[in-house]
Coordinates of C-alpha atoms in Angstrom, one line a residue:
M5 CA 2.1 -32.9 206.5
T6 CA 4.0 -30.4 208.7
I7 CA 4.2 -31.4 212.4
Q8 CA 4.3 -28.4 214.7
A9 CA 7.1 -28.5 217.2
R10 CA 6.2 -28.6 220.9
R11 CA 6.6 -25.2 222.6
I12 CA 8.6 -24.7 225.8
L13 CA 8.6 -21.5 227.8
V14 CA 11.7 -20.9 230.0
V15 CA 11.5 -18.5 233.0
D16 CA 15.0 -17.9 234.5
D17 CA 16.7 -14.7 235.6
D18 CA 20.1 -16.0 234.4
A19 CA 20.6 -14.9 230.8
E20 CA 23.3 -17.5 230.2
I21 CA 21.0 -20.3 231.2
R22 CA 18.1 -19.0 229.1
E23 CA 20.4 -18.9 226.1
L24 CA 21.9 -22.3 226.7
L25 CA 18.4 -23.9 227.2
T26 CA 17.1 -22.1 224.1
R27 CA 19.9 -23.4 221.9
Y28 CA 19.9 -26.9 223.3
L29 CA 16.1 -27.3 223.1
N30 CA 16.0 -25.8 219.6
K31 CA 18.6 -28.3 218.5
N32 CA 16.3 -31.1 219.8
G33 CA 13.3 -29.9 217.9
F34 CA 11.4 -27.6 220.3
D35 CA 10.2 -24.1 219.8
V36 CA 11.5 -22.0 222.8
E37 CA 10.7 -18.6 224.2
S38 CA 12.0 -17.2 227.5
L39 CA 11.4 -14.6 230.2
E40 CA 13.6 -13.3 233.0
D41 CA 10.8 -13.2 235.6
G42 CA 7.2 -14.0 236.0
A43 CA 5.8 -10.5 235.6
E44 CA 4.3 -11.2 232.1
L45 CA 4.1 -15.0 232.4
S46 CA 0.3 -15.2 232.4
Q47 CA 0.0 -13.0 229.3
Q48 CA 2.7 -15.0 227.5
V49 CA 1.0 -18.3 228.3
R50 CA -2.3 -17.1 226.9
R51 CA -0.7 -15.6 223.8
W52 CA 1.8 -18.3 222.9
K53 CA 0.1 -21.4 224.4
P54 CA 3.3 -23.3 225.4
D55 CA 3.2 -27.1 226.0
L56 CA 5.5 -26.9 229.0
L57 CA 7.0 -24.4 231.4
I58 CA 10.5 -24.6 232.7
L59 CA 10.5 -22.4 235.9
D60 CA 13.4 -21.5 238.1
I61 CA 12.6 -21.2 241.8
M62 CA 14.9 -18.3 242.6
L63 CA 13.6 -15.3 240.7
P64 CA 13.6 -11.6 241.4
G65 CA 10.3 -10.4 242.8
E66 CA 7.7 -13.2 242.8
D67 CA 9.6 -16.4 243.2
G68 CA 9.0 -19.6 241.2
L69 CA 7.0 -21.3 244.0
A70 CA 4.6 -18.4 244.2
I71 CA 4.4 -18.3 240.4
C72 CA 3.6 -22.0 240.2
H73 CA 0.9 -21.7 242.8
R74 CA -0.7 -18.8 241.0
L75 CA -0.4 -20.4 237.6
R76 CA -2.2 -23.5 238.9
K77 CA -5.3 -21.4 239.5
E78 CA -5.3 -20.3 235.9
S79 CA -3.9 -23.3 233.9
D80 CA -3.0 -27.0 233.9
L81 CA 0.2 -26.2 231.9
P82 CA 2.9 -28.8 232.9
V83 CA 5.7 -27.3 235.0
L84 CA 9.3 -28.5 235.4
M85 CA 10.9 -26.6 238.2
L86 CA 14.6 -25.8 238.4
T87 CA 16.3 -25.3 241.8
A88 CA 19.8 -24.6 242.9
N89 CA 19.1 -26.4 246.2
A90 CA 18.9 -30.2 246.1
E91 CA 17.3 -30.4 249.5
E92 CA 14.2 -32.7 249.6
T93 CA 12.2 -30.0 251.4
D94 CA 12.5 -27.7 248.4
R95 CA 11.4 -30.5 246.0
I96 CA 8.4 -31.4 248.2
V97 CA 7.3 -27.7 248.4
G98 CA 7.6 -27.5 244.6
L99 CA 5.3 -30.5 244.1
E100 CA 2.9 -29.1 246.7
M101 CA 2.6 -26.0 244.7
G102 CA 1.6 -28.0 241.6
A103 CA 4.9 -28.7 239.8
D104 CA 5.0 -31.8 237.6
D105 CA 8.7 -32.5 238.2
Y106 CA 11.8 -30.8 239.5
L107 CA 15.5 -30.8 238.6
A108 CA 18.4 -29.5 240.6
K109 CA 21.1 -27.3 239.2
P110 CA 23.6 -28.0 237.8
F111 CA 21.9 -30.6 235.6
N112 CA 22.9 -32.8 232.7
P113 CA 21.1 -31.5 229.6
R114 CA 20.3 -35.0 228.5
E115 CA 18.5 -35.6 231.9
L116 CA 16.6 -32.3 231.3
L117 CA 15.6 -33.5 227.9
A118 CA 14.5 -36.9 229.2
R119 CA 12.3 -35.3 231.9
I120 CA 10.8 -32.9 229.4
K121 CA 9.8 -35.7 227.1
A122 CA 8.4 -37.7 230.0
I123 CA 6.2 -34.8 231.2
L124 CA 4.9 -34.2 227.7
R125 CA 4.1 -37.9 227.2
R126 CA 2.2 -37.8 230.5
S127 CA 0.4 -34.6 229.7
R128 CA -1.4 -36.0 226.7
L129 CA -4.9 -37.4 227.1
P130 CA -5.5 -40.9 225.8
E131 CA -5.3 -40.9 222.0
S132 CA -6.3 -44.5 221.3
A133 CA -9.5 -45.4 219.4
A134 CA -10.6 -47.5 222.4
R135 CA -13.8 -46.6 224.1
V136 CA -13.0 -44.1 226.9
P137 CA -15.4 -43.0 229.6
V138 CA -16.5 -39.3 229.4
R139 CA -17.1 -39.2 233.2
Y140 CA -16.7 -41.3 236.3
H141 CA -19.0 -41.4 239.3
F142 CA -17.5 -42.2 242.8
D143 CA -18.6 -41.5 246.3
G144 CA -21.1 -38.8 245.4
R145 CA -18.5 -37.1 243.2
Q146 CA -18.4 -36.9 239.4
L147 CA -15.2 -36.5 237.2
E148 CA -15.8 -34.9 233.8
V149 CA -12.8 -36.3 231.9
R150 CA -12.7 -33.8 229.0
T151 CA -12.6 -30.8 231.3
R152 CA -10.7 -32.5 234.2
T153 CA -13.4 -31.1 236.5
V154 CA -14.7 -32.8 239.7
I155 CA -18.3 -32.0 240.6
F156 CA -19.4 -32.5 244.2
E157 CA -22.8 -33.4 245.6
D158 CA -23.5 -29.8 246.7
G159 CA -22.8 -28.6 243.1
H160 CA -19.4 -27.0 243.7
Q161 CA -16.6 -27.8 241.2
T162 CA -12.9 -28.0 241.1
M163 CA -10.6 -28.3 238.1
L164 CA -7.6 -30.6 238.5
T165 CA -4.1 -29.9 237.4
G166 CA -2.4 -32.3 235.0
A167 CA -0.7 -34.4 237.8
D168 CA -3.8 -34.5 240.0
F169 CA -5.9 -35.5 237.1
K170 CA -3.6 -38.4 236.2
L171 CA -3.4 -39.6 239.7
L172 CA -7.2 -39.6 240.1
M173 CA -7.6 -41.4 236.8
M174 CA -5.2 -44.1 238.0
F175 CA -7.3 -44.6 241.1
L176 CA -10.6 -44.7 239.2
Q177 CA -9.2 -47.2 236.6
V178 CA -8.1 -49.7 239.2
G179 CA -11.2 -49.3 241.4
N180 CA -10.8 -50.9 244.8
D181 CA -7.4 -52.5 244.1
I182 CA -4.3 -51.1 245.8
L183 CA -2.4 -48.6 243.7
E184 CA 1.3 -49.3 244.5
R185 CA 3.7 -46.5 245.2
D186 CA 6.2 -47.6 242.6
H187 CA 3.5 -47.6 239.9
I188 CA 2.4 -44.1 240.9
S189 CA 6.0 -42.9 240.8
E190 CA 6.6 -44.4 237.4
V191 CA 3.5 -42.8 235.8
L192 CA 3.9 -39.4 237.5
H193 CA 7.6 -39.0 237.7
S194 CA 9.1 -41.7 235.3
R195 CA 11.2 -43.2 238.0
D196 CA 11.1 -45.8 240.8
C197 CA 10.1 -44.7 244.2
G198 CA 12.9 -44.9 246.8
P199 CA 12.3 -45.8 250.4
Y200 CA 12.7 -42.2 251.6
D201 CA 11.1 -40.5 248.6
R202 CA 8.2 -38.4 249.8
S203 CA 7.1 -37.1 246.4
I204 CA 4.4 -39.7 246.1
D205 CA 3.0 -38.8 249.6
V206 CA 2.9 -35.2 248.5
S207 CA 1.1 -36.0 245.3
V208 CA -1.5 -38.1 247.1
S209 CA -1.9 -35.5 249.9
R210 CA -2.5 -32.8 247.3
L211 CA -5.2 -34.9 245.6
R212 CA -6.8 -35.5 249.0
Q213 CA -7.0 -31.8 249.7
R214 CA -8.9 -31.4 246.4
L215 CA -11.4 -34.2 247.1
E216 CA -11.8 -34.9 250.8
D217 CA -13.7 -33.0 253.4
N218 CA -10.8 -33.5 255.8
A219 CA -7.5 -34.4 254.1
K220 CA -5.8 -35.0 257.5
S221 CA -8.3 -37.7 258.3
P222 CA -9.0 -39.2 254.8
E223 CA -12.0 -41.4 254.1
L224 CA -11.8 -41.6 250.3
I225 CA -8.1 -42.3 249.6
L226 CA -6.7 -44.7 252.2
T227 CA -3.1 -45.6 252.9
H228 CA -1.8 -49.1 252.9
R229 CA 1.5 -48.4 254.7
G230 CA 4.6 -49.5 252.9
V231 CA 2.6 -50.7 249.8
G232 CA 0.4 -47.9 248.4
Y233 CA -3.0 -46.4 248.4
V234 CA -6.6 -47.5 247.7
L235 CA -9.7 -45.7 246.6
A236 CA -12.5 -46.5 249.2
A237 CA -15.4 -46.0 246.8
N238 CA -17.4 -47.8 244.1
V239 CA -16.7 -46.5 240.7
R240 CA -19.1 -46.2 237.8
C241 CA -18.1 -45.2 234.3
E242 CA -20.3 -43.3 231.9
Y243 CA -19.8 -43.2 228.1
D244 CA -21.0 -40.9 225.3
D245 CA -23.8 -43.3 224.6
G246 CA -25.1 -43.0 228.2
E247 CA -24.0 -46.4 229.4

């Protein structure tokens, strides 16, 4: 049986970086295509159906942050952003726009490969034969697992990105228990959460904006300062057999 290689789309205006990434990732078993800007990105995503996008922030014309924000309205394709600036503000903005992870230039190719593999592992839906809920009910909301769609009491719907979906699933699976920051960081970013790391706060804030009436005064996802967060709602699971 032939196993199809995972597909990675690289968008970077530096031809040398595109060539280096293509050779390195090909050598490590990935199919790679590349673009120098985001002008034809949407068409390429629809045509080639990549498994992951490596996106540089500094691009001619529409920059990587704007592209990521636009892409999130069309797709839940995992995004790894590259930035020449290691400032925390840039990393936070990237996460707010919907990126799954970020890496500062210059980077070690082995670290890039490790982050790619971690994102691809996280992007897969559960594959075990265990009985998995098809939907969750919580605080007047309903999550359709297969489509990653939240349906609200008034009938309006929102489709979650890969990272937002995983974070919500974590909350739903632990119910009213505290979800610790370190655990969130390990699952979402494959690393421990440092004392000054705001990436978890950004991820939770983004999910609140998708779910809460007023994300600045949250009533659904509450903060336990210095420890983590808790979902202030009763959770009911529904399975294919209607239970």
